[in-house]
GROMACS .gro file of C-alpha atoms in nm:
model
  319
    1GLU     CA    1   9.542  -0.738  -1.596
    2GLN     CA    2   9.309  -1.017  -1.477
    3ALA     CA    3   9.194  -0.846  -1.213
    4ILE     CA    4   9.128  -0.543  -1.406
    5ALA     CA    5   8.855  -0.716  -1.653
    6ARG     CA    6   8.711  -0.886  -1.366
    7ALA     CA    7   8.633  -0.505  -1.263
    8ASP     CA    8   8.540  -0.443  -1.579
    9ARG     CA    9   8.268  -0.713  -1.613
   10ARG     CA   10   8.134  -0.628  -1.256
   11GLY     CA   11   8.105  -0.249  -1.356
   12GLU     CA   12   7.891  -0.353  -1.695
   13ILE     CA   13   7.700  -0.580  -1.440
   14ARG     CA   14   7.629  -0.319  -1.274
   15VAL     CA   15   7.527  -0.069  -1.557
   16ARG     CA   16   7.283  -0.329  -1.727
   17SER     CA   17   7.113  -0.360  -1.412
   18ARG     CA   18   7.077   0.011  -1.369
   19LEU     CA   19   6.961   0.047  -1.695
   20GLY     CA   20   6.713  -0.241  -1.651
   21PHE     CA   21   6.564  -0.061  -1.363
   22LEU     CA   22   6.541   0.263  -1.563
   23LEU     CA   23   6.369   0.121  -1.869
   24HIS     CA   24   6.108  -0.082  -1.609
   25ASP     CA   25   6.045   0.223  -1.427
   26LEU     CA   26   6.018   0.435  -1.742
   27GLY     CA   27   5.715   0.163  -1.860
   28ASP     CA   28   5.922  -0.083  -2.122
   29PRO     CA   29   5.962  -0.435  -1.868
   30ASP     CA   30   6.074  -0.628  -2.195
   31ALA     CA   31   6.363  -0.443  -2.289
   32ALA     CA   32   6.452  -0.407  -1.889
   33LEU     CA   33   6.430  -0.824  -1.896
   34GLU     CA   34   6.667  -0.829  -2.225
   35GLN     CA   35   6.928  -0.608  -2.021
   36TYR     CA   36   6.883  -0.819  -1.680
   37ALA     CA   37   6.967  -1.125  -1.954
   38VAL     CA   38   7.264  -0.992  -2.017
   39ALA     CA   39   7.366  -0.904  -1.656
   40ARG     CA   40   7.278  -1.243  -1.562
   41ASP     CA   41   7.526  -1.408  -1.859
   42LEU     CA   42   7.795  -1.198  -1.797
   43GLY     CA   43   7.796  -1.317  -1.441
   44ARG     CA   44   7.743  -1.697  -1.523
   45ARG     CA   45   8.025  -1.647  -1.752
   46HIS     CA   46   8.282  -1.521  -1.539
   47GLY     CA   47   8.210  -1.642  -1.206
   48ILE     CA   48   8.075  -1.312  -1.061
   49ARG     CA   49   7.781  -1.298  -0.819
   50ASP     CA   50   7.519  -1.024  -0.676
   51ASP     CA   51   7.371  -1.005  -0.352
   52GLY     CA   52   7.038  -1.140  -0.508
   53SER     CA   53   6.915  -0.817  -0.587
   54LEU     CA   54   6.929  -0.876  -0.968
   55ASP     CA   55   6.679  -1.151  -0.905
   56GLY     CA   56   6.438  -0.872  -0.726
   57TYR     CA   57   6.470  -0.648  -1.006
   58VAL     CA   58   6.402  -0.941  -1.242
   59GLY     CA   59   6.097  -1.027  -1.059
   60ASN     CA   60   5.941  -0.672  -1.076
   61ALA     CA   61   5.989  -0.673  -1.440
   62ARG     CA   62   5.803  -1.015  -1.482
   63ARG     CA   63   5.534  -0.902  -1.229
   64ALA     CA   64   5.513  -0.605  -1.486
   65THR     CA   65   5.466  -0.825  -1.813
   66GLY     CA   66   5.180  -1.048  -1.587
   67ASP     CA   67   5.403  -1.319  -1.519
   68ILE     CA   68   5.303  -1.334  -1.157
   69GLU     CA   69   5.433  -1.710  -1.084
   70GLY     CA   70   5.766  -1.595  -1.243
   71ALA     CA   71   5.788  -1.297  -1.044
   72VAL     CA   72   5.731  -1.480  -0.723
   73ALA     CA   73   6.024  -1.748  -0.816
   74GLU     CA   74   6.294  -1.458  -0.881
   75TYR     CA   75   6.124  -1.268  -0.540
   76ASP     CA   76   6.195  -1.640  -0.326
   77SER     CA   77   6.584  -1.652  -0.459
   78ALA     CA   78   6.647  -1.279  -0.405
   79ILE     CA   79   6.471  -1.255  -0.070
   80GLU     CA   80   6.654  -1.576   0.036
   81GLN     CA   81   6.992  -1.451  -0.076
   82LEU     CA   82   6.987  -1.116   0.060
   83ARG     CA   83   6.808  -1.255   0.435
   84ARG     CA   84   7.178  -1.463   0.426
   85ALA     CA   85   7.403  -1.140   0.327
   86GLY     CA   86   7.204  -0.916   0.560
   87SER     CA   87   7.080  -0.669   0.358
   88ARG     CA   88   6.790  -0.596   0.532
   89MET     CA   89   6.690  -0.284   0.286
   90LEU     CA   90   6.653  -0.473  -0.003
   91GLU     CA   91   6.512  -0.794   0.154
   92ALA     CA   92   6.240  -0.576   0.286
   93THR     CA   93   6.218  -0.392  -0.074
   94PHE     CA   94   6.143  -0.730  -0.237
   95THR     CA   95   5.927  -0.894   0.040
   96MET     CA   96   5.698  -0.597  -0.031
   97ASP     CA   97   5.750  -0.640  -0.388
   98ARG     CA   98   5.620  -0.996  -0.331
   99GLY     CA   99   5.359  -0.866  -0.145
  100ILE     CA  100   5.246  -0.657  -0.476
  101ALA     CA  101   5.255  -0.959  -0.696
  102TRP     CA  102   5.015  -1.151  -0.454
  103THR     CA  103   4.799  -0.815  -0.476
  104ILE     CA  104   4.775  -0.846  -0.821
  105ALA     CA  105   4.683  -1.192  -0.820
  106ALA     CA  106   4.379  -1.094  -0.553
  107ARG     CA  107   4.553  -1.344  -0.340
  108HIS     CA  108   4.533  -1.048  -0.039
  109ALA     CA  109   4.586  -1.328   0.243
  110ASP     CA  110   4.942  -1.395   0.072
  111ALA     CA  111   4.960  -1.035   0.009
  112VAL     CA  112   4.893  -0.926   0.343
  113ARG     CA  113   5.135  -1.159   0.521
  114ASP     CA  114   5.424  -1.031   0.312
  115LEU     CA  115   5.354  -0.651   0.322
  116GLU     CA  116   5.341  -0.687   0.693
  117LEU     CA  117   5.687  -0.839   0.711
  118ALA     CA  118   5.810  -0.565   0.488
  119LEU     CA  119   5.674  -0.297   0.702
  120ALA     CA  120   5.839  -0.410   0.999
  121LEU     CA  121   6.166  -0.477   0.829
  122SER     CA  122   6.103  -0.089   0.679
  123TYR     CA  123   6.077   0.024   1.053
  124ASP     CA  124   6.398  -0.145   1.159
  125VAL     CA  125   6.553  -0.022   0.841
  126GLY     CA  126   6.446   0.320   0.939
  127SER     CA  127   6.292   0.383   0.571
  128GLY     CA  128   6.010   0.623   0.567
  129ARG     CA  129   5.916   0.620   0.220
  130LEU     CA  130   5.921   0.209   0.219
  131SER     CA  131   5.689   0.198   0.512
  132VAL     CA  132   5.457   0.479   0.325
  133LEU     CA  133   5.423   0.252  -0.008
  134THR     CA  134   5.411  -0.062   0.193
  135LEU     CA  135   5.133   0.064   0.398
  136GLY     CA  136   4.984   0.173   0.044
  137TYR     CA  137   4.900  -0.166  -0.086
  138LEU     CA  138   4.798  -0.275   0.271
  139VAL     CA  139   4.534   0.007   0.178
  140VAL     CA  140   4.407  -0.182  -0.161
  141CYS     CA  141   4.448  -0.549   0.001
  142HIS     CA  142   4.214  -0.425   0.316
  143ALA     CA  143   3.958  -0.244   0.092
  144SER     CA  144   3.941  -0.545  -0.182
  145GLU     CA  145   3.848  -0.773   0.145
  146GLY     CA  146   3.605  -0.525   0.246
  147ARG     CA  147   3.763  -0.371   0.545
  148VAL     CA  148   3.716  -0.028   0.461
  149ALA     CA  149   3.784   0.141   0.790
  150LEU     CA  150   4.063  -0.061   0.854
  151ALA     CA  151   4.169   0.027   0.518
  152ARG     CA  152   4.121   0.416   0.607
  153GLU     CA  153   4.309   0.356   0.938
  154VAL     CA  154   4.633   0.235   0.764
  155LEU     CA  155   4.585   0.500   0.480
  156ALA     CA  156   4.585   0.747   0.787
  157ARG     CA  157   4.919   0.610   0.887
  158ALA     CA  158   5.050   0.640   0.553
  159ARG     CA  159   5.000   0.969   0.538
  160ALA     CA  160   5.123   1.106   0.869
  161ILE     CA  161   5.474   0.931   0.769
  162ALA     CA  162   5.482   1.074   0.443
  163GLY     CA  163   5.403   1.461   0.531
  164PRO     CA  164   5.209   1.703   0.330
  165THR     CA  165   5.451   1.731   0.060
  166ALA     CA  166   5.601   1.339  -0.005
  167PRO     CA  167   5.556   1.285  -0.379
  168GLU     CA  168   5.395   0.970  -0.184
  169ARG     CA  169   5.082   1.133  -0.122
  170GLU     CA  170   4.975   1.078  -0.505
  171ILE     CA  171   5.056   0.739  -0.485
  172LEU     CA  172   4.822   0.756  -0.181
  173ASP     CA  173   4.561   0.915  -0.315
  174LEU     CA  174   4.513   0.662  -0.544
  175HIS     CA  175   4.497   0.371  -0.297
  176GLU     CA  176   4.232   0.580  -0.154
  177GLY     CA  177   4.024   0.500  -0.449
  178HIS     CA  178   3.992   0.151  -0.350
  179ALA     CA  179   3.743   0.311  -0.057
  180LEU     CA  180   3.574   0.564  -0.214
  181PRO     CA  181   3.209   0.575  -0.443
  182LEU     CA  182   3.278   0.455  -0.789
  183ALA     CA  183   3.255   0.762  -0.935
  184GLU     CA  184   3.549   0.935  -0.711
  185ALA     CA  185   3.770   0.597  -0.813
  186ARG     CA  186   3.714   0.649  -1.198
  187GLU     CA  187   3.803   1.027  -1.128
  188ARG     CA  188   4.143   0.948  -0.984
  189VAL     CA  189   4.202   0.694  -1.249
  190ARG     CA  190   4.099   0.976  -1.506
  191ARG     CA  191   4.356   1.203  -1.311
  192HIS     CA  192   4.629   0.988  -1.462
  193PRO     CA  193   4.624   0.945  -1.810
  194PRO     CA  194   4.902   0.735  -1.997
  195PRO     CA  195   5.177   0.706  -2.041
  196VAL     CA  196   5.193   0.676  -1.659
  197LEU     CA  197   5.562   0.719  -1.538
  198GLY     CA  198   5.702   0.552  -1.226
  199GLN     CA  199   5.616   0.176  -1.191
  200HIS     CA  200   5.445   0.287  -0.823
  201ARG     CA  201   5.207   0.530  -0.973
  202ARG     CA  202   5.159   0.324  -1.256
  203LEU     CA  203   5.075   0.020  -1.005
  204ALA     CA  204   4.830   0.203  -0.871
  205VAL     CA  205   4.657   0.303  -1.114
  206ASP     CA  206   4.603  -0.043  -1.240
  207LEU     CA  207   4.479  -0.151  -0.939
  208LEU     CA  208   4.271   0.084  -0.884
  209GLN     CA  209   4.132   0.054  -1.247
  210ARG     CA  210   4.111  -0.317  -1.180
  211ALA     CA  211   3.913  -0.249  -0.889
  212ILE     CA  212   3.669  -0.046  -1.056
  213ASP     CA  213   3.642  -0.301  -1.358
  214ARG     CA  214   3.544  -0.587  -1.102
  215ALA     CA  215   3.251  -0.371  -0.971
  216GLU     CA  216   3.172  -0.221  -1.274
  217PRO     CA  217   3.264  -0.456  -1.538
  218PRO     CA  218   3.261  -0.313  -1.889
  219ALA     CA  219   2.998  -0.417  -2.164
  220GLY     CA  220   2.913  -0.296  -2.486
  221SER     CA  221   3.098  -0.343  -2.831
  222LEU     CA  222   3.423  -0.346  -3.027
  223ARG     CA  223   3.422  -0.219  -3.379
  224LEU     CA  224   3.761  -0.269  -3.584
  225ARG     CA  225   3.772  -0.027  -3.818
  226ASP     CA  226   4.051   0.149  -4.060
  227GLY     CA  227   4.281   0.068  -3.814
  228ALA     CA  228   4.146   0.167  -3.517
  229LEU     CA  229   3.893   0.030  -3.240
  230TYR     CA  230   3.606   0.198  -3.142
  231LEU     CA  231   3.516   0.147  -2.784
  232ALA     CA  232   3.124   0.122  -2.638
  233SER     CA  233   3.275   0.397  -2.384
  234GLY     CA  234   3.299   0.636  -2.725
  235GLY     CA  235   3.667   0.590  -2.693
  236VAL     CA  236   3.880   0.533  -2.998
  237VAL     CA  237   4.210   0.333  -3.005
  238ARG     CA  238   4.468   0.405  -3.301
  239LEU     CA  239   4.666   0.109  -3.369
  240GLY     CA  240   5.028   0.056  -3.435
  241ALA     CA  241   5.142  -0.236  -3.664
  242ALA     CA  242   5.211  -0.492  -3.394
  243LYS     CA  243   4.914  -0.428  -3.206
  244LEU     CA  244   4.650  -0.421  -3.527
  245GLY     CA  245   4.775  -0.769  -3.621
  246VAL     CA  246   4.723  -0.875  -3.257
  247VAL     CA  247   4.377  -0.744  -3.280
  248ARG     CA  248   4.299  -0.833  -3.604
  249LEU     CA  249   4.298  -1.206  -3.497
  250LEU     CA  250   4.161  -1.152  -3.225
  251VAL     CA  251   3.833  -0.969  -3.346
  252ALA     CA  252   3.902  -1.273  -3.667
  253ARG     CA  253   3.897  -1.572  -3.410
  254ARG     CA  254   3.624  -1.413  -3.177
  255VAL     CA  255   3.375  -1.364  -3.492
  256ALA     CA  256   3.470  -1.686  -3.611
  257ALA     CA  257   3.412  -1.890  -3.311
  258PRO     CA  258   3.274  -1.688  -3.004
  259GLY     CA  259   3.451  -1.824  -2.691
  260SER     CA  260   3.798  -1.966  -2.849
  261VAL     CA  261   4.121  -1.876  -2.763
  262VAL     CA  262   4.409  -1.776  -2.976
  263ALA     CA  263   4.752  -1.919  -2.839
  264THR     CA  264   5.016  -1.726  -2.748
  265SER     CA  265   5.295  -1.863  -3.051
  266GLU     CA  266   4.976  -1.711  -3.301
  267LEU     CA  267   4.935  -1.408  -3.187
  268ILE     CA  268   5.340  -1.333  -3.147
  269ALA     CA  269   5.337  -1.413  -3.509
  270ALA     CA  270   5.067  -1.173  -3.595
  271GLY     CA  271   5.177  -0.913  -3.410
  272TRP     CA  272   5.562  -0.908  -3.524
  273PRO     CA  273   5.564  -1.125  -3.891
  274ASP     CA  274   5.881  -1.077  -4.001
  275GLU     CA  275   6.101  -1.086  -3.673
  276ARG     CA  276   6.260  -1.362  -3.522
  277ILE     CA  277   6.224  -1.340  -3.123
  278ALA     CA  278   6.372  -1.574  -2.853
  279PRO     CA  279   6.035  -1.780  -2.721
  280ARG     CA  280   6.053  -1.609  -2.400
  281ALA     CA  281   6.122  -1.227  -2.498
  282ALA     CA  282   5.843  -1.303  -2.766
  283THR     CA  283   5.615  -1.389  -2.503
  284ASN     CA  284   5.703  -1.087  -2.222
  285ARG     CA  285   5.641  -0.862  -2.580
  286LEU     CA  286   5.328  -1.002  -2.646
  287ARG     CA  287   5.226  -0.940  -2.238
  288VAL     CA  288   5.298  -0.592  -2.260
  289LEU     CA  289   5.136  -0.541  -2.590
  290ILE     CA  290   4.859  -0.684  -2.391
  291SER     CA  291   4.862  -0.437  -2.086
  292ASN     CA  292   4.881  -0.164  -2.326
  293LEU     CA  293   4.588  -0.223  -2.517
  294ARG     CA  294   4.428  -0.239  -2.142
  295SER     CA  295   4.547   0.071  -2.057
  296ASP     CA  296   4.457   0.205  -2.372
  297GLY     CA  297   4.092   0.115  -2.274
  298VAL     CA  298   4.031  -0.217  -2.416
  299ARG     CA  299   3.937  -0.463  -2.123
  300ALA     CA  300   3.754  -0.686  -2.352
  301ILE     CA  301   4.112  -0.909  -2.427
  302GLU     CA  302   4.127  -1.178  -2.158
  303SER     CA  303   4.391  -1.426  -2.074
  304ALA     CA  304   4.269  -1.787  -2.085
  305ASP     CA  305   4.439  -2.127  -2.144
  306ASN     CA  306   4.800  -2.023  -2.261
  307GLY     CA  307   4.645  -1.779  -2.511
  308TYR     CA  308   4.411  -1.481  -2.546
  309ARG     CA  309   4.073  -1.382  -2.647
  310ILE     CA  310   3.816  -1.131  -2.651
  311ALA     CA  311   3.539  -1.184  -2.356
  312PRO     CA  312   3.222  -1.383  -2.493
  313ASP     CA  313   2.980  -1.107  -2.362
  314VAL     CA  314   3.129  -0.864  -2.546
  315THR     CA  315   2.956  -0.779  -2.914
  316VAL     CA  316   3.253  -0.774  -3.189
  317LEU     CA  317   3.186  -0.570  -3.510
  318SER     CA  318   3.448  -0.575  -3.804
  319ASP     CA  319   3.418  -0.355  -4.125
   0.00000   0.00000   0.00000
């Protein structure tokens, strides 16, 4: 009977982990983290340990919320356990994922180190898909550091492995945008309006948009009116209750005290005033909301000093 109960718990942990993976892939890392937390708690309470892969999946979800430091700590734990267990495929996967985290943080030397190690492991285990994905992120790193010729060589290697019909070719086309003129890069992003499904496609769009913003920083004004944000580009972003609460506070603070930062706790209270949320889950929820606003085109919100603010060089109008 105890053995059956233990097997049931193992099954629930696997289901929770898989559900978290699917939620993250669909673009809801906050919900994924909630499932992973339940799986971890079950494992601790019943003395059930996995091979380390759950730590890696948590790392992916943390990375998606913008918590790069937390993600890297999870990857470190996962990779060490997987290496001991001899799970080379998963070791390769989460080494690549750690490289992606460094890429997002623009720590390209660290990213290239991890990505090249992941690439070697992917060759050893014979995973063409993992090789293609890893080479794609190497393209981003090399292009970001100005090594455009090398980026194109790596891209050609990836395309040769992928073949003409592989679904990863769409992701490689986005990565190629880092080596193209700005107008062509913007066109690659426009082909993928939100919501972008699939974590690697979503990452590719986000990385390319970040590169475009660095090369041509957004400027102009934001106007908050009738529950919507009017952008300098001419776009209009309709705001739901949580987004409206957060944006109203950011705009009010920007108008009253330009350059000041709104604390994370204040923004959480503004976005979800009637909810009692665990601090970590609330912080993750806010990160996802800010990320979604950026995906909507509101790129004037920046993180600073344990909070957020509207960039000082952006003119803000509120009716």
